């Protein structure tokens, strides 16, 4: 892949999106661009990156008839999910915004959310997955994907899949987990409390509790009694016994049924907005970390390649040295014997007087040394000479094989282009996105 120097243009229509939606969309595009995306660059370097989500995941769980689906319908301002006393939601439903109203089944849901494909490992879950796509632009819905979960009950109720394990895994993927307790007798559902306790061990900071349908709890004293019962039951469990425990009261506002009960449902919306803001910050910070990781990996590969080039040169020189010695040692005695079989005049006529004189001197020394060695010792000398030649040739072969694969000129040029693209294009884009985010959060004079 060749990275062409270019500026990164906005891939999200700013005229129809909020700043947060645009920032998350632009960051996602930086990762998934088919030509210059960070995922493609990282893959070529042997790295594995996960693209950031365009939306935050808000999972709502609780006992059946706790008002989970009703809250989603109220937030979206559209009747998407069925509501009622019966267990209407038996599976997991993803509610998200899109260009047109659509309903998707299990397989289509997993294609839309590939990072949730692990749910296929839980037997039976895939058949109970669905997605509802709404065109609503209410509140911050364009930046949220709700997960409506099965209503939880105790007793003989059998679920078509391991609901506890599936909920626990989904909770780990969610950015925010809202637990609804209704005041009508099911709030102390043991299954709900068991799952909540399990989730608190891994994602306690994302776990929030609410007393839903608070307007149906009767008088204020009745609500307080119900809340005390729930809090006491939660605090009996070691994983949930913490200081500053809060359980705001919420209910769906109904102008035709006014209530004196304090309704903190707007606080839930603000919590979702805060989660979105944190997701934007995390995404921008992760983008910076991933850029540094790619640049550091490229620098490491270039440094390692230089070391390999040096090692290869050293191995090549040693190959030449030992190979030359391994060949010359047996060749010199043979040449000496051959030259000694000819007269000096014949040698001079063949190679010239000066070279013949040099060869004669060399062969004379060799023959004198050979003559000093007893006949019995000459055999041993030949064996030692053969073994030495074999050793030198083996060493030459070893050093010839002791080489490393180095980068080609094209690969080096490609790595340099990657690095320049990350530094000049991606990091500059990240800087602009961060400035845009800060400008929407604070006044200009606060930014200096």
Short mmCIF file of C-alpha atoms in Angstrom, two decimals:
data_model
loop_
_atom_site.label_atom_id
_atom_site.label_comp_id
_atom_site.label_asym_id
_atom_site.label_seq_id
_atom_site.Cartn_x
_atom_site.Cartn_y
_atom_site.Cartn_z
CA UNK A 1 0.00 0.00 0.00
CA UNK A 2 1.24 3.46 -0.89
CA UNK A 3 0.10 6.32 1.28
CA UNK A 4 -0.34 9.46 -0.76
CA UNK A 5 0.22 12.71 1.16
CA UNK A 6 -3.16 14.34 1.48
CA UNK A 7 -5.37 16.16 3.92
CA UNK A 8 -8.19 14.31 5.61
CA UNK A 9 -11.58 15.66 4.69
CA UNK A 10 -14.68 15.40 6.81
CA UNK A 11 -16.47 12.12 6.09
CA UNK A 12 -19.49 13.03 8.24
CA UNK A 13 -22.03 15.61 7.14
CA UNK A 14 -21.69 18.39 9.71
CA UNK A 15 -24.95 19.99 8.65
CA UNK A 16 -27.07 17.16 10.02
CA UNK A 17 -25.03 15.91 12.96
CA UNK A 18 -24.15 17.10 16.43
CA UNK A 19 -20.50 17.89 17.29
CA UNK A 20 -20.18 14.70 19.34
CA UNK A 21 -21.67 12.57 16.58
CA UNK A 22 -19.40 14.19 14.01
CA UNK A 23 -16.27 13.69 16.14
CA UNK A 24 -17.02 10.02 16.81
CA UNK A 25 -17.85 9.51 13.14
CA UNK A 26 -14.62 11.16 11.97
CA UNK A 27 -12.54 9.11 14.41
CA UNK A 28 -14.23 5.91 13.23
CA UNK A 29 -13.47 6.88 9.61
CA UNK A 30 -9.77 7.38 10.43
CA UNK A 31 -9.65 3.74 11.50
CA UNK A 32 -11.79 2.16 8.80
CA UNK A 33 -10.74 4.12 5.68
CA UNK A 34 -10.22 1.36 3.05
CA UNK A 35 -7.13 3.10 1.60
CA UNK A 36 -5.35 4.77 4.53
CA UNK A 37 -7.21 3.54 7.60
CA UNK A 38 -5.28 2.94 10.80
CA UNK A 39 -6.58 -0.63 10.96
CA UNK A 40 -5.12 -1.40 7.51
CA UNK A 41 -1.80 0.26 8.37
CA UNK A 42 -1.62 -1.52 11.74
CA UNK A 43 -2.44 -4.87 10.12
CA UNK A 44 0.50 -4.49 7.71
CA UNK A 45 2.73 -3.95 10.76
CA UNK A 46 1.43 -7.01 12.60
CA UNK A 47 -0.72 -4.95 14.99
CA UNK A 48 -4.41 -5.41 15.82
CA UNK A 49 -6.53 -2.32 16.40
CA UNK A 50 -10.21 -2.07 17.24
CA UNK A 51 -12.14 0.81 15.63
CA UNK A 52 -13.95 3.07 18.10
CA UNK A 53 -17.69 2.88 18.26
CA UNK A 54 -19.76 5.63 16.71
CA UNK A 55 -22.24 5.41 19.57
CA UNK A 56 -22.28 4.60 23.27
CA UNK A 57 -23.92 1.38 24.41
CA UNK A 58 -26.51 1.79 27.19
CA UNK A 59 -27.83 -1.49 28.58
CA UNK A 60 -31.04 -1.42 30.62
CA UNK A 61 -31.79 -4.40 32.84
CA UNK A 62 -34.13 -5.29 35.69
CA UNK A 63 -37.02 -7.50 36.64
CA UNK A 64 -39.95 -7.87 34.27
CA UNK A 65 -42.36 -4.95 34.09
CA UNK A 66 -39.73 -2.60 35.55
CA UNK A 67 -40.30 -0.01 32.84
CA UNK A 68 -37.22 -0.69 30.71
CA UNK A 69 -39.02 -0.63 27.37
CA UNK A 70 -41.21 2.27 28.47
CA UNK A 71 -38.13 4.37 29.27
CA UNK A 72 -36.66 3.68 25.82
CA UNK A 73 -39.94 4.63 24.13
CA UNK A 74 -40.05 7.84 26.18
CA UNK A 75 -36.43 8.73 25.39
CA UNK A 76 -36.85 8.12 21.66
CA UNK A 77 -40.36 9.66 21.60
CA UNK A 78 -41.57 6.70 19.55
CA UNK A 79 -43.42 3.51 20.45
CA UNK A 80 -40.70 1.04 19.43
CA UNK A 81 -40.80 -1.55 22.20
CA UNK A 82 -43.87 -3.36 23.46
CA UNK A 83 -44.78 -2.59 27.06
CA UNK A 84 -47.02 -4.24 29.60
CA UNK A 85 -47.22 -6.36 32.73
CA UNK A 86 -46.48 -9.53 30.75
CA UNK A 87 -42.89 -10.41 29.90
CA UNK A 88 -42.85 -8.64 26.54
CA UNK A 89 -39.07 -8.60 26.01
CA UNK A 90 -37.81 -12.19 25.97
CA UNK A 91 -34.57 -11.55 24.09
CA UNK A 92 -32.07 -8.76 23.55
CA UNK A 93 -33.19 -5.85 21.40
CA UNK A 94 -30.79 -3.19 20.12
CA UNK A 95 -32.50 0.16 19.59
CA UNK A 96 -30.49 2.60 17.49
CA UNK A 97 -30.96 5.55 15.14
CA UNK A 98 -30.75 5.30 11.37
CA UNK A 99 -31.93 6.75 8.09
CA UNK A 100 -35.19 4.79 7.98
CA UNK A 101 -37.41 2.76 10.27
CA UNK A 102 -36.37 -0.87 10.08
CA UNK A 103 -36.45 -4.09 12.11
CA UNK A 104 -33.61 -6.61 11.90
CA UNK A 105 -33.40 -10.23 13.02
CA UNK A 106 -30.55 -12.07 14.76
CA UNK A 107 -28.12 -12.61 11.87
CA UNK A 108 -28.63 -9.09 10.53
CA UNK A 109 -28.08 -7.74 14.05
CA UNK A 110 -24.71 -9.48 14.33
CA UNK A 111 -23.70 -8.11 10.92
CA UNK A 112 -24.65 -4.62 12.07
CA UNK A 113 -22.76 -5.10 15.35
CA UNK A 114 -19.80 -7.40 14.54
CA UNK A 115 -18.19 -6.71 17.94
CA UNK A 116 -21.14 -8.58 19.52
CA UNK A 117 -20.58 -11.80 17.58
CA UNK A 118 -19.29 -13.44 20.75
CA UNK A 119 -22.98 -13.81 21.68
CA UNK A 120 -23.10 -16.67 19.15
CA UNK A 121 -21.07 -18.70 21.63
CA UNK A 122 -24.02 -18.64 24.04
CA UNK A 123 -26.38 -21.32 22.81
CA UNK A 124 -29.77 -20.01 21.76
CA UNK A 125 -28.99 -16.28 22.08
CA UNK A 126 -28.68 -15.64 18.32
CA UNK A 127 -32.32 -16.61 17.79
CA UNK A 128 -33.40 -14.01 20.34
CA UNK A 129 -31.47 -11.02 19.02
CA UNK A 130 -33.17 -8.19 17.17
CA UNK A 131 -32.57 -4.59 16.22
CA UNK A 132 -35.02 -1.72 15.94
CA UNK A 133 -33.79 1.21 13.86
CA UNK A 134 -35.59 4.52 14.38
CA UNK A 135 -35.29 7.84 12.57
CA UNK A 136 -35.83 9.74 15.81
CA UNK A 137 -33.48 12.66 16.55
CA UNK A 138 -34.75 13.18 20.10
CA UNK A 139 -32.29 14.10 22.86
CA UNK A 140 -28.92 12.37 22.22
CA UNK A 141 -30.44 9.30 20.58
CA UNK A 142 -28.24 9.70 17.49
CA UNK A 143 -25.25 8.89 19.73
CA UNK A 144 -26.84 6.06 21.74
CA UNK A 145 -27.60 2.41 21.17
CA UNK A 146 -29.92 1.03 23.82
CA UNK A 147 -29.94 -2.67 24.69
CA UNK A 148 -33.33 -3.73 26.02
CA UNK A 149 -32.84 -6.94 27.98
CA UNK A 150 -35.21 -9.75 29.00
CA UNK A 151 -37.33 -9.14 32.07
CA UNK A 152 -35.87 -11.12 34.94
CA UNK A 153 -37.98 -13.33 37.23
CA UNK A 154 -37.37 -16.06 39.76
CA UNK A 155 -39.09 -19.38 40.12
CA UNK A 156 -39.99 -21.77 37.32
CA UNK A 157 -39.43 -19.30 34.50
CA UNK A 158 -37.15 -20.94 31.92
CA UNK A 159 -35.23 -18.85 29.43
CA UNK A 160 -34.25 -20.27 26.01
CA UNK A 161 -30.60 -19.39 26.70
CA UNK A 162 -28.24 -18.74 29.60
CA UNK A 163 -29.59 -15.28 30.41
CA UNK A 164 -27.21 -14.70 33.34
CA UNK A 165 -24.04 -15.29 31.30
CA UNK A 166 -25.31 -13.35 28.30
CA UNK A 167 -26.25 -10.36 30.47
CA UNK A 168 -22.89 -10.46 32.24
CA UNK A 169 -20.99 -10.43 28.92
CA UNK A 170 -23.12 -7.67 27.42
CA UNK A 171 -22.67 -5.60 30.56
CA UNK A 172 -18.91 -5.75 30.12
CA UNK A 173 -19.29 -4.32 26.60
CA UNK A 174 -21.66 -1.54 27.60
CA UNK A 175 -20.60 2.02 28.37
CA UNK A 176 -23.44 2.43 30.85
CA UNK A 177 -25.67 -0.06 32.70
CA UNK A 178 -29.00 1.12 34.08
CA UNK A 179 -30.66 -1.21 36.59
CA UNK A 180 -34.38 -0.57 37.07
CA UNK A 181 -36.14 -1.78 40.21
CA UNK A 182 -39.92 -1.42 40.22
CA UNK A 183 -41.74 -1.00 43.53
CA UNK A 184 -44.49 -3.52 42.85
CA UNK A 185 -43.06 -6.63 44.50
CA UNK A 186 -40.43 -7.85 42.00
CA UNK A 187 -37.66 -5.44 43.01
CA UNK A 188 -35.95 -8.06 45.15
CA UNK A 189 -35.76 -10.60 42.32
CA UNK A 190 -32.83 -12.86 43.25
CA UNK A 191 -31.79 -13.38 39.62
CA UNK A 192 -31.52 -9.62 39.11
CA UNK A 193 -29.48 -9.20 42.28
CA UNK A 194 -27.16 -12.08 41.35
CA UNK A 195 -26.40 -10.60 37.93
CA UNK A 196 -25.95 -7.11 39.37
CA UNK A 197 -23.49 -8.45 41.93
CA UNK A 198 -21.55 -10.24 39.18
CA UNK A 199 -21.44 -7.10 37.04
CA UNK A 200 -20.27 -4.95 39.95
CA UNK A 201 -17.00 -6.93 40.08
CA UNK A 202 -15.96 -5.96 36.53
CA UNK A 203 -17.87 -2.78 35.70
CA UNK A 204 -19.09 -1.32 38.98
CA UNK A 205 -18.25 2.22 37.85
CA UNK A 206 -20.76 1.92 34.98
CA UNK A 207 -23.56 0.48 37.09
CA UNK A 208 -26.40 2.80 38.19
CA UNK A 209 -29.60 1.94 40.08
CA UNK A 210 -33.04 3.53 39.74
CA UNK A 211 -36.42 3.00 41.39
CA UNK A 212 -38.64 3.00 38.31
CA UNK A 213 -42.39 3.56 38.23
CA UNK A 214 -41.93 5.51 41.45
CA UNK A 215 -45.30 7.23 40.96
CA UNK A 216 -47.02 3.85 41.37
CA UNK A 217 -45.50 3.16 44.79
CA UNK A 218 -48.25 4.90 46.69
CA UNK A 219 -47.46 7.55 49.28
CA UNK A 220 -43.99 8.89 50.02
CA UNK A 221 -43.67 6.63 53.07
CA UNK A 222 -44.43 3.60 50.88
CA UNK A 223 -41.71 4.63 48.41
CA UNK A 224 -39.19 5.13 51.17
CA UNK A 225 -40.03 1.70 52.62
CA UNK A 226 -39.56 0.02 49.24
CA UNK A 227 -36.26 1.83 48.66
CA UNK A 228 -35.03 0.82 52.10
CA UNK A 229 -35.85 -2.81 51.40
CA UNK A 230 -34.00 -2.74 48.08
CA UNK A 231 -30.96 -0.93 49.47
CA UNK A 232 -30.76 -3.29 52.46
CA UNK A 233 -30.91 -6.32 50.17
CA UNK A 234 -28.23 -4.89 47.90
CA UNK A 235 -25.96 -3.99 50.80
CA UNK A 236 -26.19 -7.53 52.17
CA UNK A 237 -24.13 -8.58 49.18
CA UNK A 238 -20.40 -7.86 49.67
CA UNK A 239 -19.86 -6.72 46.09
CA UNK A 240 -22.62 -4.11 46.33
CA UNK A 241 -22.02 -2.83 49.85
CA UNK A 242 -20.48 0.55 49.15
CA UNK A 243 -20.65 4.06 50.53
CA UNK A 244 -22.69 6.76 48.85
CA UNK A 245 -25.27 4.33 47.48
CA UNK A 246 -27.85 6.19 45.38
CA UNK A 247 -31.18 5.14 43.92
CA UNK A 248 -33.01 8.05 42.27
CA UNK A 249 -36.76 7.76 41.72
CA UNK A 250 -37.95 7.94 38.12
CA UNK A 251 -41.17 7.46 36.19
CA UNK A 252 -42.54 8.31 32.77
CA UNK A 253 -44.17 11.77 32.99
CA UNK A 254 -47.88 11.78 32.21
CA UNK A 255 -49.64 15.18 32.11
CA UNK A 256 -52.95 13.42 32.61
CA UNK A 257 -51.73 11.75 35.82
CA UNK A 258 -49.77 14.34 37.80
CA UNK A 259 -47.77 13.05 40.74
CA UNK A 260 -46.08 14.66 43.73
CA UNK A 261 -43.29 12.12 43.60
CA UNK A 262 -39.92 13.58 42.73
CA UNK A 263 -39.07 12.54 39.18
CA UNK A 264 -35.35 12.39 38.40
CA UNK A 265 -35.73 10.95 34.91
CA UNK A 266 -34.00 14.02 33.45
CA UNK A 267 -31.00 13.00 35.55
CA UNK A 268 -30.86 9.75 33.57
CA UNK A 269 -30.67 11.79 30.36
CA UNK A 270 -27.85 13.89 31.80
CA UNK A 271 -26.01 10.72 32.83
CA UNK A 272 -26.29 9.44 29.26
CA UNK A 273 -24.97 12.78 27.96
CA UNK A 274 -22.04 12.57 30.40
CA UNK A 275 -21.29 9.04 29.16
CA UNK A 276 -21.29 10.31 25.57
CA UNK A 277 -18.88 13.10 26.54
CA UNK A 278 -16.57 10.60 28.23
CA UNK A 279 -16.76 8.34 25.16
CA UNK A 280 -15.65 11.23 22.92
CA UNK A 281 -12.68 11.92 25.21
CA UNK A 282 -11.74 8.24 25.40
CA UNK A 283 -11.97 7.89 21.62
CA UNK A 284 -9.70 10.89 21.00
CA UNK A 285 -7.22 9.69 23.63
CA UNK A 286 -7.23 6.17 22.17
CA UNK A 287 -6.65 7.63 18.70
CA UNK A 288 -3.56 9.39 20.02
CA UNK A 289 -2.30 6.21 21.69
CA UNK A 290 -2.85 4.12 18.57
CA UNK A 291 -1.01 6.68 16.43
CA UNK A 292 1.93 6.57 18.86
CA UNK A 293 1.85 2.76 18.83
CA UNK A 294 2.01 2.65 15.01
CA UNK A 295 4.83 5.24 14.84
CA UNK A 296 6.77 3.44 17.58
CA UNK A 297 6.35 0.11 15.79
CA UNK A 298 7.61 1.63 12.53
CA UNK A 299 10.65 3.13 14.31
CA UNK A 300 11.37 -0.22 15.96
CA UNK A 301 11.15 -2.05 12.62
CA UNK A 302 13.51 0.44 10.95
CA UNK A 303 16.00 0.19 13.86
CA UNK A 304 15.82 -3.60 13.81
CA UNK A 305 16.35 -3.61 10.04
CA UNK A 306 19.55 -1.59 10.47
CA UNK A 307 20.80 -4.12 13.02
CA UNK A 308 19.97 -6.94 10.64
CA UNK A 309 21.87 -5.25 7.81
CA UNK A 310 24.94 -4.98 10.06
CA UNK A 311 24.64 -8.62 11.13
CA UNK A 312 24.27 -9.73 7.50
CA UNK A 313 27.44 -7.85 6.50
CA UNK A 314 29.37 -9.45 9.35
CA UNK A 315 28.05 -12.90 8.42
CA UNK A 316 28.97 -12.34 4.76
CA UNK A 317 32.56 -11.36 5.63
CA UNK A 318 32.96 -14.41 7.87
CA UNK A 319 31.50 -16.58 5.12
CA UNK A 320 34.14 -15.28 2.70
CA UNK A 321 36.98 -15.74 5.23
CA UNK A 322 36.16 -19.32 6.25
CA UNK A 323 35.17 -20.31 2.73
CA UNK A 324 38.45 -19.03 1.32
CA UNK A 325 40.48 -20.84 3.98
CA UNK A 326 38.48 -24.03 3.49
CA UNK A 327 39.23 -24.02 -0.24
CA UNK A 328 42.85 -22.79 -0.20
CA UNK A 329 44.17 -25.21 2.43
CA UNK A 330 43.70 -28.34 0.26
CA UNK A 331 44.40 -26.50 -3.00
CA UNK A 332 47.89 -25.18 -2.06
CA UNK A 333 49.53 -28.61 -1.46
CA UNK A 334 48.02 -29.92 -4.70
CA UNK A 335 49.33 -26.93 -6.66
CA UNK A 336 52.77 -27.38 -5.05
CA UNK A 337 52.95 -31.02 -6.13
CA UNK A 338 51.82 -30.18 -9.65
CA UNK A 339 54.32 -27.36 -10.06
CA UNK A 340 57.12 -29.47 -8.61
CA UNK A 341 56.52 -32.06 -11.34
CA UNK A 342 57.46 -29.49 -14.01
CA UNK A 343 60.87 -27.93 -14.58
CA UNK A 344 61.44 -24.29 -13.79
CA UNK A 345 61.94 -23.44 -17.46
CA UNK A 346 58.59 -24.99 -18.36
CA UNK A 347 56.82 -22.97 -15.64
CA UNK A 348 58.56 -19.73 -16.73
CA UNK A 349 57.51 -20.35 -20.31
CA UNK A 350 53.90 -20.83 -19.22
CA UNK A 351 53.35 -18.01 -16.67
CA UNK A 352 56.36 -15.71 -16.99
CA UNK A 353 59.60 -15.37 -15.13
CA UNK A 354 58.42 -13.18 -12.20
CA UNK A 355 55.31 -15.25 -11.39
CA UNK A 356 57.26 -18.47 -11.87
CA UNK A 357 59.85 -17.26 -9.35
CA UNK A 358 57.10 -16.51 -6.80
CA UNK A 359 55.44 -19.87 -7.34
CA UNK A 360 58.76 -21.67 -7.10
CA UNK A 361 59.56 -19.99 -3.77
CA UNK A 362 56.12 -20.88 -2.36
CA UNK A 363 56.20 -24.48 -3.52
CA UNK A 364 59.78 -24.89 -2.32
CA UNK A 365 58.79 -23.91 1.19
CA UNK A 366 55.80 -26.24 1.06
CA UNK A 367 57.90 -29.15 -0.22
CA UNK A 368 60.67 -28.54 2.38
CA UNK A 369 58.09 -28.57 5.19
CA UNK A 370 56.51 -31.68 3.71
CA UNK A 371 59.87 -33.38 3.56
CA UNK A 372 60.59 -32.75 7.23
CA UNK A 373 57.48 -34.72 8.20
CA UNK A 374 58.01 -38.48 8.60
CA UNK A 375 56.05 -40.71 6.26
CA UNK A 376 53.82 -41.94 9.10
CA UNK A 377 53.11 -38.35 10.12
CA UNK A 378 52.19 -37.31 6.60
CA UNK A 379 49.04 -39.45 6.71
CA UNK A 380 48.01 -37.86 9.98
CA UNK A 381 48.75 -34.42 8.57
CA UNK A 382 46.50 -35.10 5.61
CA UNK A 383 43.71 -36.21 7.94
CA UNK A 384 44.15 -33.11 10.09
CA UNK A 385 44.23 -30.93 7.00
CA UNK A 386 41.03 -32.53 5.70
CA UNK A 387 39.30 -32.09 9.06
CA UNK A 388 40.39 -28.44 9.21
CA UNK A 389 39.07 -27.82 5.69
CA UNK A 390 35.77 -29.45 6.63
CA UNK A 391 35.57 -27.26 9.75
CA UNK A 392 36.23 -24.07 7.79
CA UNK A 393 33.67 -24.97 5.13
CA UNK A 394 31.11 -25.84 7.84
CA UNK A 395 31.72 -22.47 9.49
CA UNK A 396 31.30 -20.77 6.11
CA UNK A 397 28.00 -22.58 5.55
CA UNK A 398 26.82 -21.65 9.07
CA UNK A 399 27.53 -17.95 8.58
CA UNK A 400 25.93 -18.05 5.14
CA UNK A 401 22.71 -19.33 6.72
CA UNK A 402 22.93 -16.93 9.68
CA UNK A 403 21.34 -14.01 7.84
CA UNK A 404 18.15 -12.07 8.49
CA UNK A 405 15.49 -10.95 6.08
CA UNK A 406 15.77 -7.19 5.65
CA UNK A 407 13.38 -4.60 4.31
CA UNK A 408 13.37 -3.84 0.63
CA UNK A 409 13.66 -0.26 -0.61
CA UNK A 410 9.96 -0.30 -1.40
CA UNK A 411 9.08 -1.47 2.11
CA UNK A 412 11.29 1.19 3.68
CA UNK A 413 9.66 3.85 1.53
CA UNK A 414 6.22 2.56 2.50
CA UNK A 415 7.06 2.67 6.22
CA UNK A 416 8.32 6.24 5.87
CA UNK A 417 5.06 7.18 4.12
CA UNK A 418 3.05 5.56 6.90
CA UNK A 419 4.95 7.54 9.50
CA UNK A 420 4.57 10.82 7.63
CA UNK A 421 0.85 10.18 7.12
CA UNK A 422 0.29 9.49 10.83
CA UNK A 423 2.25 12.54 11.94
CA UNK A 424 1.12 15.03 9.30
CA UNK A 425 -2.46 13.94 8.62
CA UNK A 426 -3.96 11.79 11.37
CA UNK A 427 -2.44 13.57 14.37
CA UNK A 428 -3.32 16.95 12.90
CA UNK A 429 -6.89 15.76 12.37
CA UNK A 430 -7.00 14.51 15.94
CA UNK A 431 -5.79 17.91 17.17
CA UNK A 432 -8.55 19.69 15.23
CA UNK A 433 -11.20 17.29 16.55
CA UNK A 434 -10.02 17.82 20.13
CA UNK A 435 -10.15 21.60 19.67
CA UNK A 436 -13.67 21.30 18.25
CA UNK A 437 -14.71 19.18 21.22
CA UNK A 438 -13.22 21.62 23.75
CA UNK A 439 -14.85 24.61 22.02
CA UNK A 440 -18.27 23.01 22.39
CA UNK A 441 -17.59 22.35 26.07
CA UNK A 442 -16.09 25.68 27.14
CA UNK A 443 -16.09 29.35 26.21
CA UNK A 444 -13.28 30.59 24.01
CA UNK A 445 -11.69 32.64 26.77
CA UNK A 446 -11.39 29.50 28.89
CA UNK A 447 -9.24 27.94 26.16
CA UNK A 448 -6.76 30.80 26.10
#
